[in-house]
Amino acid sequence: MISRPSPLRRARFLAPALALLAMACLHARGTRERPAVVAFEIEGAKAVSASDILARLATQSSGRWLWQDARYYDEDAFATDKRRILRYYQTLGYYAARIEESKVVPDGEGRVRLRLRIEEGRPALVTEVEVVGMEGAPEAASKAGTLPLKKGDVFTEAAYDATRAALQAALASTGWAKAEVAEHANVDPALETARVRYTVRTGERYTFGDVFVAGASKIPRARVREEANLAVVPGKTYDATDLPKAQARVFDLGVFGGVRVAPGPPNEARHTLPVVVSVREAPFRTVRAGAGIGIQLNRWDLSAITGWQHRDWLGGLRRLSLDGRVGYAWLPNPFFSQKRGVVGIASADFTQPGLFTRYVDLNLRAELERGLEPAYDFFAQRLRVGTPFKLGKLVTFVPSLNLELYELSNSAGGTDPATGQNLLLQTCPGRNPDLCLLSYFEQRIGLDLRDDPINTHRGFYLGLSLQEGFAFKGNGASYLRLLPEARAFTSFPGQLVLAFRARVGLVQSYGSAGDVPIVARFTSGGPNLMRGYYTRQLSPVIYACTQVAGSTKVGSCNYLPVGGDGLIDGSTELRFPLGGNFGGAVFLDFGNVAVKKADAINLANLQYAVGGGIRYKTIFGPVRIDVAGRLPKATGQSGVEVLTLRPVYDPRDPSKVVGSSLETTGVHHDPIVSVHLSIGEAF
């Protein structure tokens, strides 16, 4: 027998929810003398959108939601806004635009609705564009190219001023630093025409003079001058676009709180312009301290964080950073922990600028880490020797040699169903599976054309990581690991941002070393990757039991991620404002990780998740909560490969087990809904 709740009980649950929804959607209310604006409608706008016009006005409608501000009607401000609308149309070339109707409509006590109807008319068209005085500067005329304002265009003030700016920039970037450009427009609204004239006075042509440094005390001025001279070369034809390049290079030294690069007084006898680099030194030492908490379905972490950095250690702009984090982890949570313990990491990072030439630095990094993973515990020692190349602000190239030693313990294990033999997961190929040496060369290259790497609205990023692993004294593995990534961003009116990210990972072992170490395999899932899964949960898994430390007893048994040799994942996300410091996003994530590379990159095997989230802007970045739900596949609920441990027998003695291997035997289904709380955008 199925029990159904009575209508009275259903109403008891629905009433509070409906009341909260009604409160959240209530419109603002004012007074008779100062009514609230509940709507502002603009009709007849075709050349521009009504929302674009409203964004430029002082009069606004009240927010729809309870947490948004109420906006009130002001007769004087409304009259000014009507004049502002006509002026805005004039800037777009619509000199005949007029407001046909303006209404203030009561909408209940203390509320009004505003309505405007606009007649745009026809725009003024450019009938002539004349540039006088560029004959003596053919290089500038060639560089200016096609001007923003052309014959036949609608005359807009933006294009009118942009043309003057384009002529000025072309002159300033080809040596005519003191050139002047005057503009004049004759607009006839009755004839709907505009004639435009630009008059150029080129003056003398200049070259760069010496570079002078002001404000430096502890940092040698010669070092600052040397960095600026990479962009500003004495004797070269003056180019105003080189000044911000020099400013960026000096600022990237990392020891100045402010940098300004500007031309000095000209030397009229030699026709040279000196360059003045004004700097403000910042404190060289920085101390950081804080705390962190991470809560996921399969892991809780509580930690304390500290750091110290010196940006001019022992002089010469040598940089030394010391960082530490210590904490406690519970897997999966403190209330039902299958595994718990102290975790932490300590690191030292040293950079020596200009090791071989001014374009190549030396970077040394050492780390000690104690960690807990579902399939094993580890103590890691890592050393990286890198030589970052200075290829410019947009391109980074960092080749490095990496040595990582993992001492593994409490590795997961299982029982062979055929023989009852206890088997341990082979976490690392080599003589000792619990001593994992990861030795590899790595090359990282990136092209960054984003407008802002933190709060991105436009542009794209391309990155590639290539690793070549090699065995050393019987441990480790020879392998090739490839991981390219692409990100693209575009913005739309209304502060909308459409973002896309995708990456593909492939790893292949070769030689006689055997399989790829577990620490080099791919996993996905988490708040910054495929959000349909929690962190590292998009991965082939084994159903295995962990050993109790210091004994032969078997601990808890669970599905444990072990990684795969192939990966593909990505996201498409639409970000939008909600009002105030709140923002939102809707997204479609996709991904797959598999043991076999061909299975991973087969698009038919992709898993998808849809969801949405809320962001709240803080000084630390947006605090973000996302909820994602995985979509079912044609064959049923999506899931990950289940691997089973199989014994590997000694070929000389078939009765002797010498190790274990993994065989795909099924599919595991995680919960289809995931909730992620984090700081910062997903990518």
XYZ file of C-alpha atoms in Angstrom:
683
model
C 0.000 0.000 0.000
C 1.340 3.451 -0.965
C 0.785 6.278 1.488
C 0.131 9.708 -0.018
C 0.368 12.957 1.933
C -2.951 14.677 2.503
C -3.697 18.030 0.816
C -3.501 19.676 4.224
C 0.001 18.351 4.825
C 1.082 19.389 1.340
C -0.248 22.884 1.931
C 1.613 23.042 5.238
C 4.893 22.454 3.381
C 4.086 24.636 0.359
C 2.893 27.695 2.267
C 6.284 28.696 3.741
C 8.004 28.168 0.382
C 5.425 30.269 -1.457
C 5.673 32.970 1.195
C 9.461 33.128 0.838
C 9.162 33.259 -2.947
C 6.606 36.051 -2.743
C 8.808 38.025 -0.365
C 11.780 37.629 -2.684
C 9.783 38.881 -5.691
C 8.068 41.864 -4.021
C 8.449 45.147 -5.872
C 9.697 48.188 -4.012
C 7.129 50.689 -2.753
C 7.575 54.414 -2.207
C 5.305 57.306 -1.248
C 2.968 59.587 -3.178
C 5.614 62.309 -3.227
C 8.440 59.888 -3.985
C 7.046 56.832 -5.767
C 9.148 53.820 -6.628
C 9.828 53.080 -10.313
C 8.688 49.508 -10.975
C 9.225 49.569 -14.770
C 10.883 51.753 -17.395
C 9.821 50.944 -20.968
C 11.361 52.433 -24.120
C 9.608 51.955 -27.453
C 10.825 52.736 -30.964
C 14.527 52.131 -30.337
C 15.928 50.326 -33.386
C 19.397 51.720 -34.082
C 20.398 50.870 -30.506
C 18.853 48.563 -27.932
C 16.581 49.895 -25.217
C 18.826 48.292 -22.605
C 21.812 50.230 -23.986
C 19.878 53.492 -23.600
C 18.691 52.646 -20.067
C 22.253 51.910 -18.964
C 23.157 55.571 -19.582
C 20.313 57.113 -17.582
C 20.046 58.222 -13.972
C 16.429 57.033 -13.749
C 16.253 53.277 -13.299
C 13.594 50.750 -12.386
C 13.690 49.041 -9.001
C 15.151 45.579 -8.691
C 12.799 42.645 -8.893
C 14.341 40.734 -6.012
C 14.266 41.468 -2.303
C 18.036 41.988 -2.031
C 18.158 44.524 -4.881
C 17.917 48.292 -4.349
C 14.706 50.290 -4.731
C 14.844 53.195 -7.251
C 12.581 56.240 -6.971
C 11.082 58.682 -9.475
C 12.558 62.177 -9.673
C 10.878 64.607 -12.089
C 14.014 66.709 -12.660
C 16.221 63.667 -13.226
C 13.658 62.239 -15.675
C 13.639 65.490 -17.660
C 17.436 65.489 -17.772
C 17.419 61.862 -18.910
C 15.188 62.735 -21.887
C 17.730 65.344 -22.998
C 20.481 62.795 -22.381
C 18.744 60.323 -24.713
C 18.616 62.855 -27.565
C 22.269 63.752 -27.032
C 23.180 60.071 -27.110
C 21.397 59.679 -30.455
C 23.346 62.662 -31.800
C 26.631 60.945 -30.944
C 25.421 58.063 -33.114
C 24.588 60.339 -36.066
C 20.816 60.580 -35.492
C 20.385 64.356 -35.304
C 16.679 64.147 -36.164
C 15.780 61.894 -33.242
C 12.984 63.100 -30.946
C 10.823 61.829 -28.094
C 7.264 61.495 -29.340
C 5.628 60.525 -26.067
C 6.574 60.514 -22.386
C 4.277 59.011 -19.748
C 4.390 58.508 -15.982
C 1.734 55.866 -15.256
C 0.579 55.156 -11.664
C 0.864 51.479 -10.712
C -0.734 51.290 -7.296
C 0.046 53.191 -4.153
C 3.601 54.573 -4.069
C 4.577 53.062 -7.471
C 4.844 54.291 -11.080
C 5.706 52.920 -14.506
C 7.629 55.068 -17.002
C 7.123 54.854 -20.753
C 8.955 56.662 -23.585
C 8.377 56.400 -27.326
C 11.223 57.517 -29.600
C 11.198 58.520 -33.257
C 14.785 57.973 -34.437
C 14.674 59.500 -37.915
C 17.432 58.974 -40.478
C 21.169 59.211 -39.676
C 23.655 61.656 -41.177
C 26.003 60.035 -43.714
C 29.622 61.026 -44.374
C 29.979 62.568 -47.837
C 33.665 63.574 -47.593
C 36.748 62.744 -45.463
C 39.784 64.946 -46.142
C 43.226 64.609 -44.512
C 45.609 67.527 -45.108
C 49.288 67.696 -44.133
C 50.316 63.991 -44.146
C 52.352 64.407 -47.328
C 55.540 64.976 -45.332
C 55.049 61.813 -43.259
C 54.568 58.943 -45.738
C 55.551 56.304 -43.120
C 52.761 57.521 -40.835
C 50.247 57.631 -43.702
C 51.109 54.036 -44.593
C 50.830 52.873 -40.987
C 47.477 54.614 -40.466
C 46.010 52.469 -43.247
C 42.217 52.489 -43.585
C 40.757 55.065 -41.215
C 37.807 54.299 -38.908
C 35.611 56.967 -40.568
C 35.057 56.567 -44.322
C 32.869 58.098 -46.990
C 29.395 56.565 -46.897
C 29.545 55.675 -43.182
C 27.028 56.897 -40.622
C 28.684 59.860 -38.920
C 29.318 58.944 -35.269
C 31.345 60.915 -32.785
C 33.162 57.753 -31.723
C 34.437 57.099 -35.272
C 35.137 60.833 -35.746
C 37.394 60.957 -32.673
C 38.857 57.494 -33.365
C 40.075 58.682 -36.772
C 41.900 61.596 -35.198
C 43.397 59.222 -32.600
C 44.477 56.797 -35.362
C 46.289 59.579 -37.242
C 47.939 60.791 -34.036
C 49.029 57.250 -33.087
C 50.453 56.570 -36.555
C 52.503 59.764 -36.358
C 53.705 59.112 -32.793
C 54.790 55.567 -33.660
C 56.873 56.639 -36.662
C 58.942 59.425 -35.112
C 56.666 62.479 -35.249
C 56.282 62.734 -31.493
C 55.146 66.393 -31.464
C 52.700 66.167 -34.362
C 49.305 67.851 -33.981
C 46.013 66.783 -35.582
C 43.034 69.160 -35.689
C 39.549 67.903 -36.616
C 36.538 69.691 -38.049
C 33.091 68.387 -39.010
C 30.286 70.153 -40.844
C 27.036 68.300 -40.141
C 23.785 69.285 -41.914
C 20.838 67.596 -40.124
C 18.383 68.750 -42.786
C 20.354 67.153 -45.629
C 21.485 64.269 -43.392
C 25.114 64.756 -44.480
C 28.507 65.306 -42.793
C 31.791 66.595 -44.237
C 34.936 65.883 -42.200
C 38.404 67.453 -42.393
C 41.613 66.610 -40.469
C 44.560 69.041 -40.545
C 47.995 67.609 -39.636
C 51.114 69.473 -38.505
C 53.924 66.926 -38.402
C 56.753 69.024 -36.936
C 60.210 67.434 -36.613
C 60.952 63.709 -36.622
C 62.660 62.335 -33.464
C 64.736 59.365 -32.377
C 65.062 57.892 -28.873
C 67.661 59.503 -26.620
C 69.231 58.212 -23.415
C 67.222 56.462 -20.682
C 67.180 58.115 -17.240
C 66.022 56.363 -14.058
C 64.431 58.198 -11.110
C 63.320 56.825 -7.737
C 65.584 53.761 -7.464
C 67.743 53.527 -4.343
C 68.360 49.876 -3.401
C 67.930 48.487 -6.902
C 70.824 49.511 -9.194
C 69.709 52.034 -11.786
C 71.854 50.290 -14.363
C 69.692 47.166 -13.945
C 66.517 49.171 -14.491
C 68.040 50.937 -17.504
C 69.172 47.612 -18.953
C 65.627 46.218 -18.774
C 64.070 49.361 -20.289
C 66.612 49.373 -23.138
C 65.237 46.041 -24.346
C 62.178 47.984 -25.535
C 63.562 51.530 -25.876
C 66.789 51.625 -27.902
C 68.725 54.944 -28.079
C 69.115 56.070 -31.695
C 66.063 54.164 -32.905
C 63.195 56.112 -34.514
C 60.846 57.251 -31.757
C 57.847 54.948 -31.322
C 55.320 55.794 -28.599
C 54.147 52.159 -28.452
C 57.577 51.163 -27.106
C 57.032 53.160 -23.895
C 54.360 50.852 -22.361
C 56.493 47.849 -23.382
C 59.443 49.268 -21.434
C 57.147 50.046 -18.499
C 55.865 46.459 -18.433
C 59.399 45.022 -18.571
C 60.563 47.151 -15.630
C 57.454 46.348 -13.595
C 57.935 42.629 -14.243
C 61.191 42.791 -12.271
C 58.820 42.349 -9.313
C 60.380 44.845 -6.890
C 58.539 48.062 -7.710
C 55.175 49.208 -6.424
C 54.807 51.655 -9.308
C 56.510 52.292 -12.645
C 55.962 55.098 -15.136
C 57.836 55.472 -18.434
C 57.424 58.774 -20.305
C 59.358 60.956 -22.768
C 61.472 63.751 -21.316
C 62.188 67.226 -22.702
C 63.324 66.972 -26.358
C 66.785 67.855 -27.571
C 65.821 70.078 -30.494
C 69.394 70.342 -31.773
C 69.739 66.554 -32.187
C 66.022 65.832 -32.605
C 66.116 63.216 -29.844
C 63.664 62.449 -27.048
C 65.103 61.062 -23.791
C 63.079 58.525 -21.831
C 62.479 58.899 -18.089
C 61.732 55.755 -16.045
C 60.193 56.738 -12.695
C 59.961 53.911 -10.166
C 58.686 53.453 -6.628
C 60.357 50.629 -4.716
C 58.103 48.255 -2.793
C 59.018 46.294 0.359
C 61.170 43.353 -0.671
C 59.892 40.996 2.038
C 56.373 39.602 2.236
C 54.925 37.405 4.985
C 51.641 35.531 4.545
C 49.560 33.500 6.976
C 46.083 32.078 6.918
C 43.866 29.041 7.213
C 42.049 26.863 4.733
C 39.195 24.405 4.725
C 38.146 22.052 1.960
C 34.873 20.125 2.032
C 34.010 17.589 -0.627
C 31.856 14.497 -0.722
C 34.914 12.230 -0.565
C 37.344 14.376 1.454
C 37.545 17.020 4.206
C 40.688 19.079 4.842
C 41.549 21.602 7.553
C 44.918 23.386 7.261
C 47.088 26.328 8.318
C 49.088 28.158 5.630
C 52.171 30.354 5.911
C 54.668 31.864 3.487
C 57.675 34.187 3.249
C 59.148 35.798 0.135
C 62.185 37.980 -0.512
C 62.296 39.615 -3.958
C 65.925 40.793 -3.738
C 67.582 38.041 -1.704
C 71.355 38.571 -1.613
C 70.930 41.332 -4.210
C 70.776 41.004 -7.976
C 66.949 40.579 -7.906
C 67.310 36.980 -6.754
C 63.954 35.739 -5.481
C 63.429 33.250 -2.653
C 60.042 31.968 -1.493
C 59.364 29.634 1.439
C 55.851 28.231 1.834
C 54.245 25.727 4.139
C 50.881 24.146 4.762
C 50.033 21.667 7.493
C 46.674 20.200 8.263
C 44.516 17.168 8.872
C 42.475 15.210 6.331
C 39.494 12.895 6.656
C 38.471 10.514 3.862
C 35.580 10.736 3.196
C 34.551 12.882 6.217
C 35.159 13.308 9.980
C 31.939 11.519 10.894
C 32.673 8.342 8.972
C 36.381 8.282 8.182
C 37.849 5.332 6.341
C 41.191 7.085 6.448
C 42.501 10.078 8.381
C 45.829 11.655 9.200
C 48.200 14.609 9.085
C 48.886 16.111 5.663
C 51.141 18.951 4.656
C 53.630 20.379 2.226
C 56.763 22.519 2.575
C 58.406 24.159 -0.436
C 61.321 26.415 -1.309
C 61.497 28.270 -4.622
C 64.577 30.187 -5.835
C 64.977 32.222 -9.038
C 68.272 33.573 -10.361
C 67.557 36.092 -13.147
C 69.800 36.258 -16.207
C 71.608 32.942 -15.711
C 73.122 32.624 -19.203
C 71.756 35.691 -20.954
C 69.218 38.313 -19.967
C 66.557 36.152 -21.647
C 67.056 32.968 -19.582
C 66.578 32.598 -15.801
C 67.327 29.710 -13.452
C 64.576 28.354 -11.214
C 65.082 25.766 -8.456
C 62.158 24.330 -6.517
C 62.166 21.701 -3.764
C 59.121 20.210 -2.013
C 58.374 17.783 0.797
C 54.791 16.528 1.017
C 52.839 14.123 3.186
C 49.531 13.153 1.604
C 46.583 10.796 1.777
C 44.831 9.405 -1.279
C 41.998 6.864 -1.345
C 44.215 4.215 -2.971
C 47.458 4.904 -1.067
C 49.337 7.181 1.370
C 52.553 8.857 0.318
C 55.561 10.867 1.410
C 56.940 12.808 -1.557
C 60.259 14.528 -2.202
C 60.370 16.659 -5.333
C 63.108 18.647 -7.047
C 62.723 20.755 -10.175
C 65.450 22.563 -12.108
C 63.951 24.912 -14.695
C 65.229 27.534 -17.109
C 62.348 29.914 -17.951
C 62.835 31.729 -21.252
C 61.721 35.358 -21.534
C 59.913 35.332 -24.855
C 57.691 38.315 -24.031
C 54.595 38.983 -21.924
C 52.331 36.862 -24.118
C 54.457 33.721 -24.501
C 56.012 31.605 -21.732
C 58.384 28.689 -22.248
C 59.744 26.729 -19.281
C 61.842 23.590 -19.851
C 62.755 21.679 -16.685
C 64.234 18.516 -15.220
C 62.091 16.934 -12.503
C 62.892 14.262 -9.924
C 60.059 13.073 -7.682
C 60.399 10.265 -5.142
C 57.187 8.851 -3.645
C 57.332 6.515 -0.666
C 53.958 4.766 -0.851
C 52.195 2.959 1.978
C 48.771 1.540 2.833
C 48.255 0.690 -0.822
C 44.843 -0.646 -1.720
C 44.440 -4.329 -2.321
C 41.925 -7.020 -3.058
C 41.393 -10.735 -3.326
C 41.623 -12.773 -6.498
C 38.133 -14.318 -6.860
C 39.572 -17.425 -8.480
C 42.355 -18.292 -6.003
C 41.545 -16.247 -2.890
C 45.050 -14.772 -3.131
C 45.508 -11.340 -1.475
C 46.793 -8.837 -4.055
C 48.170 -5.293 -3.719
C 47.681 -2.578 -6.299
C 50.826 -2.076 -8.369
C 51.214 1.675 -7.858
C 54.608 2.058 -9.499
C 56.600 -0.140 -11.876
C 60.095 -1.102 -10.838
C 61.953 -3.202 -8.311
C 60.027 -1.830 -5.334
C 56.363 -0.960 -6.068
C 56.168 1.100 -2.854
C 59.144 3.265 -3.829
C 58.035 5.268 -6.844
C 60.623 7.360 -8.655
C 59.171 9.768 -11.179
C 61.996 11.254 -13.276
C 61.142 13.258 -16.348
C 61.942 16.202 -18.577
C 59.100 18.656 -19.049
C 58.447 21.531 -21.437
C 55.615 23.963 -20.714
C 54.675 26.581 -23.273
C 51.780 29.020 -23.148
C 50.305 31.779 -25.307
C 48.141 34.149 -23.249
C 45.985 36.671 -25.144
C 43.376 37.200 -22.397
C 42.430 40.717 -21.330
C 42.766 39.685 -17.665
C 43.984 36.280 -16.409
C 41.823 36.498 -13.244
C 38.585 38.190 -14.341
C 38.603 37.336 -18.047
C 36.094 38.818 -20.502
C 37.820 38.436 -23.876
C 40.692 36.592 -25.517
C 42.109 33.106 -25.487
C 44.845 30.996 -23.926
C 46.746 28.061 -25.428
C 48.974 25.815 -23.347
C 50.949 22.620 -23.785
C 52.713 20.374 -21.278
C 55.024 17.657 -22.587
C 56.772 15.151 -20.289
C 59.410 12.559 -21.198
C 59.826 10.102 -18.334
C 62.859 7.885 -17.929
C 63.737 4.992 -15.624
C 66.579 5.326 -13.129
C 68.327 2.418 -11.369
C 65.440 0.025 -11.900
C 62.734 2.358 -10.623
C 60.376 4.717 -12.380
C 59.205 4.387 -15.947
C 59.966 5.507 -19.459
C 56.894 7.254 -20.790
C 55.652 10.174 -22.890
C 52.881 12.398 -21.463
C 51.088 15.011 -23.588
C 48.554 17.523 -22.228
C 47.408 20.421 -24.497
C 44.751 22.897 -23.309
C 42.749 25.734 -24.892
C 40.562 28.436 -23.333
C 38.489 31.061 -25.166
C 36.379 33.960 -23.915
C 34.039 36.412 -25.620
C 31.845 39.136 -24.161
C 28.354 40.316 -25.096
C 26.213 43.327 -24.137
C 24.783 43.155 -20.642
C 28.101 42.015 -19.125
C 27.612 38.499 -20.459
C 30.734 36.367 -20.880
C 30.794 33.099 -22.805
C 33.767 30.941 -21.795
C 35.058 27.662 -23.205
C 37.796 25.278 -22.042
C 39.038 21.942 -23.372
C 42.053 19.695 -22.870
C 43.220 16.281 -24.030
C 45.704 14.077 -22.196
C 47.621 11.047 -23.472
C 50.337 9.038 -21.732
C 52.248 6.136 -23.274
C 54.829 3.914 -21.602
C 57.681 2.535 -23.658
C 60.863 0.592 -23.181
C 61.174 -2.203 -20.616
C 60.088 -0.276 -17.526
C 56.457 -1.399 -17.647
C 53.346 0.636 -16.883
C 52.998 4.333 -16.141
C 53.317 5.186 -12.424
C 49.978 5.858 -10.728
C 51.104 9.392 -9.790
C 51.512 10.254 -13.507
C 48.120 8.993 -14.692
C 45.175 11.238 -15.476
C 42.092 11.967 -13.402
C 39.416 14.650 -13.679
C 36.468 16.023 -11.765
C 36.139 18.833 -9.248
C 35.110 22.508 -9.118
C 37.560 23.565 -11.847
C 37.226 20.590 -14.183
C 34.297 18.263 -14.956
C 31.812 19.331 -12.264
C 29.608 16.267 -12.699
C 32.144 14.488 -10.470
C 33.988 15.430 -7.310
C 37.766 15.945 -7.304
C 39.665 13.045 -8.977
C 36.493 10.935 -9.106
C 36.251 10.928 -12.908
C 38.720 8.083 -13.167
C 38.858 4.317 -13.527
C 38.387 2.783 -10.062
C 39.094 -0.443 -8.265
C 36.953 -1.941 -5.532
C 39.657 -2.608 -2.998
C 40.498 -2.561 0.688
C 43.189 -0.499 2.365
C 45.579 -2.049 4.850
C 45.641 -0.875 8.456
C 48.979 0.809 9.062
C 51.422 -1.288 11.061
C 49.418 -4.521 10.783
C 48.199 -7.134 8.349
C 44.548 -6.315 9.024
C 42.312 -5.184 6.206
C 40.755 -1.745 6.586
C 37.769 -0.270 4.789
C 36.794 -1.274 1.272
C 35.607 1.203 -1.349
C 35.825 2.274 -4.974
C 39.211 3.989 -5.291
C 40.375 6.104 -8.282
C 43.600 4.872 -9.888
C 43.771 7.082 -13.003
C 43.904 6.327 -16.701
C 46.190 6.692 -19.704
C 43.744 8.884 -21.635
C 41.789 12.040 -20.783
C 39.449 14.510 -22.421
C 37.455 17.159 -20.568
C 36.145 20.679 -20.996
C 33.437 23.205 -20.207
C 31.186 25.744 -21.868
C 30.004 28.399 -19.411
C 27.836 31.525 -19.671
C 28.515 34.084 -16.912
C 26.134 36.964 -16.136
C 25.505 39.598 -13.417
C 22.637 39.252 -10.928
C 22.940 42.649 -9.260
C 25.331 44.111 -6.729
C 28.172 41.737 -5.906
C 26.229 38.704 -7.076
C 26.770 36.927 -10.368
C 25.638 33.686 -11.866
C 26.621 31.073 -14.420
C 25.132 28.158 -16.314
C 27.411 25.519 -17.775
C 27.747 22.328 -19.745
C 30.767 20.210 -18.756
C 32.039 17.128 -20.525
C 34.794 14.608 -19.932
C 36.059 11.069 -19.840
C 39.071 9.239 -18.389
C 39.821 5.651 -19.362
C 42.529 3.050 -19.071
C 42.875 2.823 -22.843
C 43.677 6.059 -24.664
C 41.414 5.228 -27.602
C 38.443 4.782 -25.259
C 39.142 8.096 -23.522
C 39.262 10.262 -26.652
C 36.335 8.497 -28.363
C 33.680 11.240 -28.416
C 30.934 8.620 -28.173
C 32.157 7.823 -24.640
C 31.967 11.402 -23.363
C 29.970 12.082 -20.221
C 28.061 15.357 -19.811
C 26.902 17.416 -16.858
C 24.719 20.532 -16.785
C 24.350 22.953 -13.937
C 24.425 26.457 -12.617
C 26.007 28.457 -9.866
C 26.131 31.665 -7.873
C 29.198 33.881 -7.411
C 29.761 36.570 -4.785
C 32.592 39.056 -5.342
C 35.106 39.426 -2.501
C 38.607 40.874 -2.191
C 39.923 37.301 -2.454
C 38.042 36.621 -5.677
C 34.508 35.348 -6.315
C 33.193 32.839 -3.776
C 31.502 30.253 -5.957
C 28.950 27.509 -5.395
C 28.057 25.269 -8.335
C 25.520 22.473 -8.596
C 25.940 19.993 -11.452
C 23.910 17.016 -12.569
C 25.199 14.367 -14.954
C 23.094 13.594 -17.999
C 22.147 9.977 -18.737
C 23.593 8.240 -21.779
C 21.710 6.207 -24.357
C 22.864 3.062 -22.555
C 21.763 4.296 -19.119
C 23.384 6.199 -16.261
C 26.931 7.390 -16.923
C 29.779 5.974 -14.850
C 33.457 5.048 -14.714
C 35.354 1.847 -15.415
C 35.633 -0.694 -12.602
C 38.967 -2.506 -12.609
C 39.636 -5.812 -10.904
C 43.016 -6.959 -9.612
C 44.261 -10.095 -11.339
C 47.353 -12.052 -10.262
C 50.508 -12.031 -12.373
C 52.353 -15.362 -12.147
C 56.046 -16.069 -12.403
C 56.574 -17.529 -15.905
C 59.165 -19.911 -14.443
C 56.839 -21.041 -11.647
C 53.136 -20.685 -12.643
C 52.057 -21.355 -9.046
C 53.923 -18.283 -7.725
C 52.218 -14.851 -7.751
C 54.730 -12.061 -8.433
C 52.379 -9.132 -8.801
C 48.988 -7.963 -10.001
C 47.376 -6.440 -13.068
C 44.110 -4.594 -13.698
C 41.248 -5.783 -15.870
C 38.063 -3.884 -16.740
C 35.087 -5.796 -15.362
C 32.216 -3.317 -15.064
C 30.969 0.224 -14.486
C 30.626 2.195 -11.232
C 27.956 4.902 -10.853
C 28.612 7.860 -8.542
C 25.706 10.091 -7.406
C 24.506 12.083 -10.410
C 24.371 15.431 -8.543
C 27.512 17.187 -7.257
C 27.831 20.401 -5.219
C 31.081 22.405 -5.284
C 32.112 25.340 -3.062
C 35.304 27.174 -4.039
C 36.980 30.557 -4.595
C 37.708 31.902 -8.067
C 36.149 31.222 -11.437
C 36.248 27.680 -12.797
C 38.811 28.734 -15.432
